[in-house]
Coordinates of N, CA, C and O in Angstrom, one line a residue:
M1 N -27.9 -220.8 50.5 CA -26.1 -220.2 49.7 C -25.4 -221.5 50.2 O -24.2 -222.0 50.1
S2 N -25.9 -222.0 51.4 CA -24.4 -223.3 52.1 C -24.5 -224.6 51.0 O -23.4 -224.9 51.3
D3 N -25.7 -224.6 50.4 CA -25.2 -226.0 49.1 C -24.5 -225.6 48.6 O -23.6 -225.9 47.8
I4 N -24.4 -223.9 47.8 CA -23.6 -223.4 47.3 C -21.9 -223.5 47.4 O -21.4 -224.0 47.0
I5 N -21.8 -223.1 49.0 CA -20.6 -223.2 49.3 C -19.9 -224.8 49.7 O -18.9 -225.0 49.4
A6 N -21.1 -225.3 49.7 CA -20.7 -226.8 50.2 C -20.2 -227.4 48.8 O -19.3 -228.0 48.5
G7 N -21.1 -226.8 47.3 CA -20.6 -227.3 46.1 C -18.9 -227.0 45.6 O -18.1 -227.6 45.3
L8 N -18.4 -225.3 45.9 CA -17.2 -224.9 46.2 C -16.0 -225.6 46.5 O -15.3 -225.8 46.0
D9 N -16.4 -226.0 48.2 CA -15.4 -227.0 48.6 C -15.3 -228.3 48.3 O -14.2 -228.7 48.0
A10 N -16.0 -228.8 47.6 CA -16.5 -229.9 46.9 C -15.4 -230.1 46.0 O -14.6 -230.9 45.3
A11 N -15.7 -229.1 45.5 CA -14.5 -228.9 43.6 C -13.8 -228.9 44.3 O -12.3 -229.4 43.6
V12 N -13.3 -228.0 45.0 CA -11.5 -227.6 45.4 C -11.2 -229.4 46.1 O -10.0 -229.4 45.6
G13 N -11.6 -229.5 46.9 CA -11.3 -230.7 47.3 C -11.0 -232.2 46.0 O -10.4 -232.8 45.4
D14 N -12.2 -231.9 45.1 CA -12.0 -232.8 44.0 C -10.5 -232.6 43.2 O -10.6 -233.2 42.3
G15 N -10.3 -230.9 43.1 CA -8.6 -230.9 42.5 C -9.6 -230.3 40.9 O -8.5 -230.3 40.0
V16 N -10.4 -229.6 40.6 CA -10.8 -229.1 39.6 C -10.2 -228.1 39.6 O -9.1 -227.3 40.2
D17 N -9.9 -227.3 38.3 CA -8.4 -226.1 37.6 C -9.5 -225.1 37.4 O -9.0 -224.0 37.5
I18 N -10.6 -225.4 37.3 CA -12.0 -223.9 36.8 C -13.2 -223.8 37.8 O -13.7 -224.7 37.7
I19 N -13.4 -222.9 38.7 CA -14.5 -223.2 38.8 C -15.2 -221.4 38.3 O -15.3 -220.3 38.3
S20 N -16.5 -221.7 37.6 CA -17.7 -220.8 36.9 C -18.9 -220.8 37.5 O -19.4 -222.4 37.6
L21 N -18.7 -219.9 38.4 CA -20.3 -219.6 38.9 C -21.6 -218.4 38.0 O -20.9 -217.4 38.4
S22 N -22.9 -218.8 37.4 CA -23.2 -218.1 36.7 C -24.6 -217.6 37.6 O -25.6 -217.8 37.0
M23 N -23.7 -217.0 38.8 CA -24.8 -216.2 39.9 C -24.4 -215.5 40.3 O -23.2 -215.4 40.6
G24 N -25.1 -214.9 41.2 CA -24.8 -213.3 42.3 C -25.8 -213.3 42.9 O -26.8 -213.6 42.9
A25 N -25.2 -212.2 44.1 CA -26.1 -212.1 45.2 C -26.0 -210.8 44.9 O -24.9 -210.1 44.6
R26 N -26.1 -210.1 46.4 CA -26.2 -208.5 46.9 C -24.7 -207.8 47.1 O -24.1 -209.0 47.2
S27 N -24.3 -207.2 47.0 CA -22.7 -206.8 47.0 C -22.4 -206.9 48.6 O -23.3 -205.8 49.2
M28 N -21.3 -207.5 48.9 CA -21.1 -207.1 50.2 C -19.8 -207.4 50.5 O -19.2 -207.1 49.6
E29 N -19.1 -207.0 51.5 CA -18.0 -206.4 52.0 C -17.0 -208.1 51.8 O -18.0 -209.0 52.2
Y30 N -16.0 -208.2 51.4 CA -15.4 -209.1 51.2 C -15.4 -210.0 52.0 O -15.3 -211.7 52.3
Y31 N -15.2 -209.7 53.8 CA -14.8 -211.1 54.3 C -16.3 -211.4 55.0 O -16.2 -212.0 56.0
V32 N -17.4 -210.9 54.3 CA -18.6 -211.5 54.7 C -19.2 -212.0 53.7 O -20.2 -212.5 53.4
D33 N -18.7 -212.1 52.4 CA -19.3 -212.5 51.5 C -18.9 -213.8 51.4 O -17.9 -214.4 50.9
P34 N -19.7 -215.0 51.1 CA -19.6 -216.0 51.3 C -19.0 -216.8 50.0 O -18.4 -217.7 49.6
I35 N -19.5 -216.0 48.8 CA -18.8 -216.4 47.4 C -17.2 -216.1 47.5 O -16.5 -217.1 47.1
A36 N -17.2 -214.8 47.6 CA -15.4 -214.2 48.2 C -14.7 -215.1 48.3 O -13.6 -215.4 48.5
I37 N -15.4 -215.6 49.8 CA -14.4 -216.2 50.7 C -14.0 -217.9 50.2 O -12.7 -218.3 50.3
S38 N -15.2 -218.2 49.3 CA -14.7 -219.5 48.9 C -14.2 -219.5 47.4 O -13.2 -220.0 47.7
A39 N -14.1 -218.6 46.8 CA -13.4 -218.6 45.7 C -12.2 -217.9 46.3 O -11.0 -218.5 45.9
F40 N -11.5 -216.9 47.1 CA -10.3 -216.9 47.5 C -9.5 -217.7 47.6 O -8.3 -218.2 48.0
A41 N -10.1 -218.9 49.2 CA -9.4 -220.2 49.3 C -9.4 -221.3 48.1 O -8.3 -222.2 47.7
A42 N -10.0 -221.2 47.0 CA -9.9 -221.5 45.6 C -8.8 -221.3 45.0 O -8.1 -222.1 44.8
T43 N -9.3 -219.9 45.2 CA -7.6 -218.9 44.1 C -6.2 -219.5 45.1 O -4.9 -220.1 44.4
Q44 N -6.1 -220.2 46.4 CA -5.0 -220.5 47.4 C -4.4 -221.9 46.7 O -3.5 -222.2 47.3
K45 N -5.7 -222.6 46.2 CA -5.3 -223.8 45.7 C -4.8 -223.4 44.6 O -4.9 -224.9 43.6
G46 N -4.6 -222.7 43.4 CA -4.4 -222.4 42.2 C -5.6 -223.0 40.7 O -5.4 -222.9 40.2
I47 N -6.7 -222.4 42.0 CA -7.9 -222.6 41.0 C -8.2 -221.1 40.2 O -8.6 -220.6 40.7
F48 N -8.9 -221.6 39.5 CA -9.6 -219.9 38.5 C -10.7 -220.4 38.9 O -11.4 -221.0 38.4
V49 N -11.0 -218.9 39.1 CA -12.1 -218.5 39.5 C -13.0 -217.2 38.7 O -12.5 -216.3 39.0
S50 N -14.6 -217.3 37.9 CA -14.7 -216.9 37.3 C -16.2 -216.5 38.0 O -17.1 -217.9 38.0
C51 N -16.7 -215.1 37.6 CA -18.3 -215.2 38.4 C -18.9 -214.5 37.6 O -18.5 -213.5 37.1
A52 N -20.7 -214.6 37.6 CA -21.1 -213.2 36.7 C -21.4 -212.6 37.9 O -21.2 -212.3 38.6
A53 N -21.0 -211.0 37.1 CA -21.5 -210.1 37.6 C -22.4 -209.7 38.3 O -22.9 -209.2 39.1
G54 N -24.1 -210.5 38.0 CA -25.0 -210.4 38.6 C -26.4 -209.3 38.2 O -25.8 -208.1 37.7
N55 N -27.2 -209.4 38.7 CA -28.0 -207.5 38.1 C -28.7 -207.1 39.2 O -30.2 -207.0 39.0
F56 N -27.9 -207.4 40.7 CA -29.0 -207.0 41.5 C -28.5 -205.6 42.2 O -29.5 -205.1 42.7
G57 N -27.5 -204.8 41.8 CA -27.4 -203.5 42.0 C -26.2 -203.8 43.4 O -25.7 -204.4 42.9
P58 N -26.2 -202.7 44.0 CA -27.4 -201.6 44.6 C -27.9 -201.0 44.0 O -28.8 -200.8 44.2
S59 N -27.6 -200.6 42.7 CA -27.4 -199.3 41.9 C -27.4 -199.6 40.6 O -26.8 -200.7 40.2
K60 N -27.8 -199.1 39.9 CA -27.6 -199.1 38.2 C -26.1 -199.3 38.2 O -25.1 -198.2 38.2
S61 N -25.2 -199.4 37.4 CA -24.2 -199.5 36.9 C -23.3 -200.4 37.8 O -22.1 -199.8 37.8
S62 N -23.7 -201.5 38.9 CA -22.8 -201.6 39.7 C -23.1 -203.2 39.5 O -24.0 -203.7 38.8
L63 N -22.3 -204.0 40.2 CA -22.1 -205.3 40.4 C -22.0 -206.3 41.2 O -21.8 -205.4 42.6
S64 N -22.3 -208.0 41.6 CA -21.8 -208.5 42.8 C -20.4 -209.5 42.0 O -20.5 -209.6 40.6
N65 N -19.7 -209.9 43.2 CA -18.7 -210.5 42.7 C -17.5 -210.2 42.1 O -17.5 -210.3 41.4
G66 N -17.3 -209.0 42.5 CA -16.6 -207.9 42.6 C -15.0 -208.3 43.0 O -14.1 -207.3 42.5
A67 N -15.0 -209.5 43.9 CA -13.8 -209.3 44.7 C -12.3 -209.5 43.2 O -11.7 -209.7 42.5
P68 N -11.4 -208.8 43.5 CA -10.3 -208.9 42.5 C -9.0 -210.1 42.5 O -9.0 -209.9 41.2
W69 N -9.9 -211.3 43.2 CA -9.3 -212.8 43.1 C -10.3 -213.1 42.0 O -9.9 -214.7 41.6
V70 N -11.1 -212.6 41.7 CA -12.6 -213.3 40.5 C -12.3 -212.6 39.3 O -12.5 -211.4 39.2
L71 N -12.5 -213.4 38.4 CA -12.9 -213.0 37.1 C -14.4 -212.5 36.8 O -14.9 -213.4 36.8
T72 N -14.8 -211.6 37.0 CA -15.8 -211.2 37.4 C -16.6 -210.6 35.8 O -16.1 -209.6 34.9
V73 N -17.4 -211.4 35.1 CA -18.2 -211.5 33.3 C -19.5 -210.5 33.6 O -20.0 -211.3 34.3
G74 N -19.3 -209.5 32.9 CA -20.9 -209.4 32.6 C -20.8 -208.6 30.9 O -20.0 -208.4 30.3
A75 N -22.1 -208.3 31.0 CA -22.2 -208.0 29.2 C -22.4 -206.1 29.2 O -23.3 -205.8 30.7
S76 N -22.5 -205.6 28.1 CA -22.7 -204.4 28.6 C -23.6 -203.9 26.6 O -23.2 -204.6 26.0
T77 N -24.1 -202.8 26.9 CA -24.2 -201.9 25.5 C -23.7 -200.9 25.2 O -24.4 -200.2 24.4
I78 N -22.4 -200.9 25.4 CA -21.8 -199.6 24.9 C -21.6 -199.5 23.6 O -21.4 -200.7 23.2
D79 N -21.8 -198.5 22.8 CA -21.6 -198.1 21.5 C -20.3 -197.9 21.5 O -20.1 -197.8 19.8
R80 N -18.8 -198.5 21.6 CA -17.8 -198.3 21.4 C -17.2 -198.8 22.1 O -17.3 -200.3 23.0
S81 N -15.7 -199.6 21.7 CA -14.7 -200.7 22.4 C -13.4 -199.8 22.8 O -12.8 -198.6 21.7
I82 N -13.1 -200.0 23.8 CA -11.5 -199.6 24.0 C -10.4 -200.8 24.2 O -10.5 -201.9 25.1
R83 N -9.8 -200.4 23.3 CA -8.8 -201.6 23.0 C -7.8 -201.8 24.2 O -7.3 -201.2 24.3
A84 N -7.6 -203.3 24.3 CA -6.7 -203.6 25.9 C -5.8 -204.5 25.4 O -6.0 -205.7 24.6
T85 N -4.7 -204.3 25.6 CA -3.8 -205.6 25.5 C -3.5 -205.9 27.0 O -2.5 -205.1 28.0
V86 N -3.4 -206.9 27.5 CA -2.9 -207.0 29.1 C -1.6 -208.4 28.2 O -1.3 -209.3 27.2
R87 N 0.0 -208.1 29.4 CA 1.0 -208.8 28.6 C 1.7 -209.4 29.8 O 2.1 -208.5 31.0
F88 N 2.0 -210.7 30.3 CA 2.2 -211.2 31.0 C 3.7 -211.0 31.3 O 4.1 -211.1 30.2
G89 N 4.3 -211.6 32.8 CA 5.5 -211.2 32.8 C 6.8 -211.6 31.6 O 7.4 -211.6 31.6
E90 N 6.2 -213.1 31.5 CA 6.8 -214.2 30.3 C 6.9 -213.6 29.0 O 6.9 -214.6 28.0
G91 N 6.0 -212.9 28.9 CA 5.7 -212.3 27.3 C 4.7 -212.5 26.6 O 4.3 -211.8 25.2
T92 N 3.6 -213.2 27.5 CA 2.7 -213.5 26.5 C 1.5 -212.5 26.2 O 1.2 -211.8 27.4
E93 N 1.0 -212.1 25.2 CA 0.1 -211.3 25.3 C -1.2 -211.5 25.0 O -1.5 -212.2 24.1
L94 N -2.4 -210.9 24.8 CA -3.8 -211.4 25.0 C -4.5 -209.9 24.6 O -4.4 -208.8 25.4
D95 N -4.9 -209.5 23.6 CA -5.7 -208.7 23.3 C -7.5 -208.7 23.7 O -7.8 -210.0 23.5
G96 N -8.0 -207.9 24.3 CA -9.4 -207.5 24.5 C -9.6 -206.1 24.3 O -9.2 -205.1 23.7
E97 N -11.2 -206.2 25.1 CA -11.5 -204.8 25.4 C -11.4 -204.6 27.0 O -11.5 -205.7 27.7
T98 N -11.5 -203.2 27.4 CA -11.8 -202.8 28.4 C -13.2 -201.9 28.6 O -13.4 -201.4 27.3
L99 N -13.4 -201.3 29.8 CA -14.3 -200.5 30.1 C -13.7 -199.0 31.0 O -14.2 -198.1 31.4
Y100 N -12.6 -199.5 31.2 CA -11.1 -198.6 31.8 C -10.1 -198.4 31.0 O -9.3 -199.0 31.1
Q101 N -10.0 -197.1 31.0 CA -9.0 -196.4 31.2 C -8.3 -195.1 31.5 O -9.5 -194.1 30.9
P102 N -7.4 -195.5 32.4 CA -7.5 -193.8 32.9 C -6.8 -192.8 32.0 O -5.9 -193.0 31.2
K103 N -6.9 -191.3 32.3 CA -5.9 -190.6 31.5 C -4.7 -190.3 30.8 O -4.5 -190.3 30.8
D104 N -4.7 -190.9 31.9 CA -2.9 -190.8 32.0 C -2.0 -191.9 31.9 O -0.8 -192.3 32.0
F105 N -2.8 -192.6 31.2 CA -2.3 -194.4 30.3 C -1.6 -194.2 29.8 O -1.1 -193.2 28.5
K106 N -0.3 -194.8 29.6 CA 0.8 -195.1 28.7 C 0.8 -196.3 28.3 O 0.6 -196.9 29.2
P107 N 0.7 -196.4 26.6 CA 0.7 -198.2 26.4 C 1.5 -199.1 27.0 O 1.4 -200.3 26.9
D108 N 2.9 -198.1 26.9 CA 3.9 -199.3 27.3 C 4.3 -199.4 28.9 O 5.2 -200.2 29.5
Q109 N 3.4 -198.7 29.8 CA 3.2 -198.9 31.2 C 2.7 -200.4 31.2 O 2.2 -201.4 31.2
Q110 N 3.7 -201.1 32.5 CA 3.8 -201.9 33.3 C 2.6 -202.0 34.2 O 3.5 -200.9 35.5
F111 N 2.2 -203.2 34.6 CA 1.4 -203.4 36.1 C 2.2 -204.9 36.2 O 2.3 -205.8 36.2
S112 N 1.4 -204.7 38.0 CA 1.4 -206.2 38.5 C 0.3 -205.8 39.7 O 0.2 -205.0 39.7
T113 N -0.3 -207.3 39.9 CA -1.1 -207.6 40.5 C -0.4 -208.7 41.8 O 0.5 -209.1 41.6
R114 N -1.1 -208.1 42.8 CA -0.7 -209.3 44.1 C -1.4 -210.8 43.7 O -0.7 -211.4 44.5
W115 N -2.9 -210.6 42.9 CA -2.6 -211.8 42.6 C -2.5 -212.9 41.6 O -2.1 -214.3 41.5
C116 N -2.2 -212.1 40.5 CA -0.9 -213.1 39.6 C 0.2 -212.2 38.7 O 0.5 -212.3 37.9
W117 N 1.1 -212.0 40.2 CA 2.4 -211.5 40.2 C 3.3 -212.9 40.1 O 3.0 -213.5 40.7
P118 N 4.3 -212.8 39.4 CA 4.6 -211.8 37.8 C 4.2 -212.4 36.8 O 5.3 -212.3 36.1
G119 N 3.3 -213.3 36.9 CA 2.9 -212.8 35.4 C 2.0 -214.1 34.7 O 1.6 -214.4 33.6
T120 N 1.5 -215.1 35.4 CA 1.6 -216.8 35.4 C 0.1 -216.9 36.5 O 0.2 -216.6 37.6
P121 N -0.8 -217.2 35.9 CA -2.3 -217.4 36.7 C -1.9 -218.1 38.2 O -2.5 -218.5 39.1
T122 N -0.7 -218.7 38.1 CA -0.8 -219.9 38.9 C 0.5 -219.6 39.9 O 0.9 -220.4 40.9
A123 N 0.8 -218.3 39.6 CA 2.1 -217.9 40.7 C 1.6 -218.0 41.7 O 1.0 -217.5 42.0
P124 N 2.6 -218.2 42.6 CA 2.5 -218.1 44.1 C 2.0 -216.3 44.1 O 2.5 -215.4 44.1
I125 N 0.9 -216.5 45.5 CA 1.0 -214.4 45.5 C 2.6 -214.1 46.0 O 3.2 -215.1 47.3
A126 N 2.4 -213.1 45.4 CA 3.1 -212.6 46.3 C 3.3 -210.6 46.6 O 2.7 -210.3 46.5
T127 N 4.8 -210.6 47.6 CA 4.4 -209.0 47.8 C 4.6 -208.2 46.8 O 5.8 -207.8 46.1
D128 N 3.5 -207.0 46.2 CA 4.0 -206.3 45.3 C 5.0 -205.1 46.2 O 5.0 -204.8 47.0
P129 N 6.0 -205.1 45.0 CA 7.3 -204.2 45.4 C 6.8 -202.8 45.2 O 8.0 -202.3 46.0
Q130 N 6.1 -202.5 45.0 CA 5.8 -200.9 44.5 C 5.4 -199.8 46.2 O 4.4 -200.7 46.8

């Protein structure tokens, strides 16, 4: 694991724009997870981080690399799609699919996150006003 962390640190030092990790380990708390910690440091430098969801569990339908500042990518075998549109603060819209749609979801509902607020992937971290 130390070689992977050294590679991430070197990538950040080299000034990359994107880091994509196609590996994972057992899920653990973010404050002790070396991938989550390194990914957080990278996002602080404006680097987009994507990680594989992994295949380790700890149980069926669980994943690794689930830190909220990482785009976690995985596959599924669900036989339907739930369409979703992400609308950024400056107006850009991206269509896609999701596996989560709350029962009280309203199509015109606005969301903000600590990590990409107010709508651009490189926006500085801001305090969520909610």
